[in-house]
């Protein structure tokens, strides 16, 4: 006989299919089991569409089996009316007797109310199966609701000697430390997050597009730090092809336009905190900080980061700009055709 953990792990596999497409909703997977056999499954694809539980229930061919089945789901079923009706109501309506849940929902409009509704309907409810894995899957959603800020990913590439760029670099001339496989992976990451941030010097020197042209998916919102509003309109970052936020000094003013908004911050205060607070207010659940070294280091120094992904490339620089410094040790690493990729967690 298969365990609760077995079926919740299948739910996790299903839920992961929605990474990058469900915002602002969480990733959720669901399976329905009758006599130790999966008879229905589903996952949440995008906001406004059916939730995982609805998809799983609708996929069951013989609906009469539902009243004898167990519903497994990674996250507590919702109990409120949003863009769709409450999943907990549908579970009760279909007379599903037993529900196994990975973890509670931190969203204030749910937060235990879904479970309370199921228990009030005299359903058997088990909570906390593979809880750590279920929270890891929705680390962006959980961080957003628990810490009132986006999930922060730091990303950079450096040589084996710790350089991230040559000392002398011409404007728009990028020295690639990593290979094409690593570069494509970065574009995949961009498609999974809601925002991507760079500082003034990176914008000026590299003239990045910060899109997902090498991978299929939605472009993130671009975020640029430009204290003195000195970035020229010729840069790709201000071409209005995708939503872009430019943070500048509060002593200056600049009118916003289509897909290009200007927001004033006090640069004498904790800048990373102000930036994350603004992104939170805009409903952005995650952000990749891609450069430069000073910008990334400022988030490190203020302990405002959750995960770092650092490439060590084969291409070397004799003399250059040093990369950011982390005090943590890598939690895991992998190789991509000669490039080493190290992952760090800020616990």
PDB file of N, CA, C and O in Angstrom, residues 207-208 222 224 226 231-242 244 246 257-260 262:
ATOM      1  N   UNK A 207      24.317  47.281 -21.313  1.00  0.00           N
ATOM      2  CA  UNK A 207      23.098  47.549 -22.077  1.00  0.00           C
ATOM      3  C   UNK A 207      22.251  46.282 -22.217  1.00  0.00           C
ATOM      4  O   UNK A 207      21.899  45.847 -23.325  1.00  0.00           O
ATOM      5  N   UNK A 208      21.885  45.645 -21.074  1.00  0.00           N
ATOM      6  CA  UNK A 208      21.141  44.374 -21.138  1.00  0.00           C
ATOM      7  C   UNK A 208      19.676  44.573 -21.505  1.00  0.00           C
ATOM      8  O   UNK A 208      19.098  45.636 -21.263  1.00  0.00           O
ATOM      9  N   UNK A 222      11.238  44.572 -15.491  1.00  0.00           N
ATOM     10  CA  UNK A 222      12.613  45.047 -15.310  1.00  0.00           C
ATOM     11  C   UNK A 222      12.643  46.140 -14.239  1.00  0.00           C
ATOM     12  O   UNK A 222      11.782  47.017 -14.213  1.00  0.00           O
ATOM     13  N   UNK A 224      15.362  48.913 -12.435  1.00  0.00           N
ATOM     14  CA  UNK A 224      16.668  49.545 -12.608  1.00  0.00           C
ATOM     15  C   UNK A 224      16.870  50.605 -11.531  1.00  0.00           C
ATOM     16  O   UNK A 224      15.961  51.391 -11.244  1.00  0.00           O
ATOM     17  N   UNK A 226      18.621  53.931 -10.820  1.00  0.00           N
ATOM     18  CA  UNK A 226      19.231  55.044 -11.559  1.00  0.00           C
ATOM     19  C   UNK A 226      19.068  56.317 -10.737  1.00  0.00           C
ATOM     20  O   UNK A 226      18.205  57.156 -11.016  1.00  0.00           O
ATOM     21  N   UNK A 231      20.519  57.492 -17.178  1.00  0.00           N
ATOM     22  CA  UNK A 231      20.509  56.481 -18.222  1.00  0.00           C
ATOM     23  C   UNK A 231      19.917  57.065 -19.510  1.00  0.00           C
ATOM     24  O   UNK A 231      18.815  57.621 -19.488  1.00  0.00           O
ATOM     25  N   UNK A 232      20.618  56.948 -20.617  1.00  0.00           N
ATOM     26  CA  UNK A 232      20.110  57.508 -21.876  1.00  0.00           C
ATOM     27  C   UNK A 232      18.923  56.719 -22.415  1.00  0.00           C
ATOM     28  O   UNK A 232      18.793  55.512 -22.179  1.00  0.00           O
ATOM     29  N   UNK A 233      18.075  57.389 -23.160  1.00  0.00           N
ATOM     30  CA  UNK A 233      16.878  56.758 -23.705  1.00  0.00           C
ATOM     31  C   UNK A 233      17.202  55.731 -24.783  1.00  0.00           C
ATOM     32  O   UNK A 233      16.331  54.967 -25.194  1.00  0.00           O
ATOM     33  N   UNK A 234      18.448  55.680 -25.223  1.00  0.00           N
ATOM     34  CA  UNK A 234      18.853  54.723 -26.252  1.00  0.00           C
ATOM     35  C   UNK A 234      19.063  53.313 -25.700  1.00  0.00           C
ATOM     36  O   UNK A 234      19.185  52.359 -26.469  1.00  0.00           O
ATOM     37  N   UNK A 235      19.101  53.155 -24.383  1.00  0.00           N
ATOM     38  CA  UNK A 235      19.334  51.842 -23.779  1.00  0.00           C
ATOM     39  C   UNK A 235      18.141  50.914 -23.975  1.00  0.00           C
ATOM     40  O   UNK A 235      16.985  51.339 -23.993  1.00  0.00           O
ATOM     41  N   UNK A 236      18.443  49.615 -24.087  1.00  0.00           N
ATOM     42  CA  UNK A 236      17.389  48.612 -24.269  1.00  0.00           C
ATOM     43  C   UNK A 236      16.437  48.570 -23.081  1.00  0.00           C
ATOM     44  O   UNK A 236      15.251  48.258 -23.241  1.00  0.00           O
ATOM     45  N   UNK A 237      16.935  48.873 -21.888  1.00  0.00           N
ATOM     46  CA  UNK A 237      16.114  48.788 -20.687  1.00  0.00           C
ATOM     47  C   UNK A 237      14.966  49.783 -20.660  1.00  0.00           C
ATOM     48  O   UNK A 237      13.989  49.587 -19.941  1.00  0.00           O
ATOM     49  N   UNK A 238      15.068  50.841 -21.423  1.00  0.00           N
ATOM     50  CA  UNK A 238      14.018  51.860 -21.397  1.00  0.00           C
ATOM     51  C   UNK A 238      13.264  51.920 -22.725  1.00  0.00           C
ATOM     52  O   UNK A 238      12.702  52.941 -23.090  1.00  0.00           O
ATOM     53  N   UNK A 239      13.236  50.804 -23.445  1.00  0.00           N
ATOM     54  CA  UNK A 239      12.581  50.787 -24.757  1.00  0.00           C
ATOM     55  C   UNK A 239      11.077  50.539 -24.680  1.00  0.00           C
ATOM     56  O   UNK A 239      10.405  50.449 -25.705  1.00  0.00           O
ATOM     57  N   UNK A 240      10.536  50.391 -23.481  1.00  0.00           N
ATOM     58  CA  UNK A 240       9.099  50.170 -23.198  1.00  0.00           C
ATOM     59  C   UNK A 240       8.546  48.873 -23.799  1.00  0.00           C
ATOM     60  O   UNK A 240       7.340  48.703 -23.915  1.00  0.00           O
ATOM     61  N   UNK A 241       9.425  47.941 -24.182  1.00  0.00           N
ATOM     62  CA  UNK A 241       8.963  46.663 -24.741  1.00  0.00           C
ATOM     63  C   UNK A 241       8.402  45.740 -23.666  1.00  0.00           C
ATOM     64  O   UNK A 241       7.675  44.792 -23.964  1.00  0.00           O
ATOM     65  N   UNK A 242       8.766  45.995 -22.412  1.00  0.00           N
ATOM     66  CA  UNK A 242       8.216  45.235 -21.300  1.00  0.00           C
ATOM     67  C   UNK A 242       8.157  46.155 -20.084  1.00  0.00           C
ATOM     68  O   UNK A 242       8.881  47.162 -20.021  1.00  0.00           O
ATOM     69  N   UNK A 244       8.820  48.212 -16.957  1.00  0.00           N
ATOM     70  CA  UNK A 244      10.102  48.591 -16.371  1.00  0.00           C
ATOM     71  C   UNK A 244       9.875  49.639 -15.284  1.00  0.00           C
ATOM     72  O   UNK A 244       9.128  50.593 -15.482  1.00  0.00           O
ATOM     73  N   UNK A 246      11.968  52.259 -12.751  1.00  0.00           N
ATOM     74  CA  UNK A 246      13.255  52.914 -12.513  1.00  0.00           C
ATOM     75  C   UNK A 246      13.181  53.657 -11.185  1.00  0.00           C
ATOM     76  O   UNK A 246      12.361  54.563 -11.001  1.00  0.00           O
ATOM     77  N   UNK A 257       5.538  56.778 -18.174  1.00  0.00           N
ATOM     78  CA  UNK A 257       4.869  56.611 -19.459  1.00  0.00           C
ATOM     79  C   UNK A 257       4.512  55.143 -19.625  1.00  0.00           C
ATOM     80  O   UNK A 257       4.736  54.330 -18.714  1.00  0.00           O
ATOM     81  N   UNK A 258       3.977  54.776 -20.763  1.00  0.00           N
ATOM     82  CA  UNK A 258       3.561  53.394 -20.989  1.00  0.00           C
ATOM     83  C   UNK A 258       4.728  52.435 -20.757  1.00  0.00           C
ATOM     84  O   UNK A 258       5.808  52.582 -21.337  1.00  0.00           O
ATOM     85  N   UNK A 259       4.506  51.451 -19.882  1.00  0.00           N
ATOM     86  CA  UNK A 259       5.483  50.396 -19.568  1.00  0.00           C
ATOM     87  C   UNK A 259       6.772  50.909 -18.940  1.00  0.00           C
ATOM     88  O   UNK A 259       7.746  50.163 -18.824  1.00  0.00           O
ATOM     89  N   UNK A 260       6.806  52.163 -18.546  1.00  0.00           N
ATOM     90  CA  UNK A 260       8.022  52.740 -17.959  1.00  0.00           C
ATOM     91  C   UNK A 260       7.612  53.666 -16.824  1.00  0.00           C
ATOM     92  O   UNK A 260       7.103  54.763 -17.052  1.00  0.00           O
ATOM     93  N   UNK A 262       8.597  55.643 -13.105  1.00  0.00           N
ATOM     94  CA  UNK A 262       9.680  56.208 -12.310  1.00  0.00           C
ATOM     95  C   UNK A 262       9.196  56.372 -10.880  1.00  0.00           C
ATOM     96  O   UNK A 262       8.118  56.904 -10.642  1.00  0.00           O
TER      97      UNK A 262
END
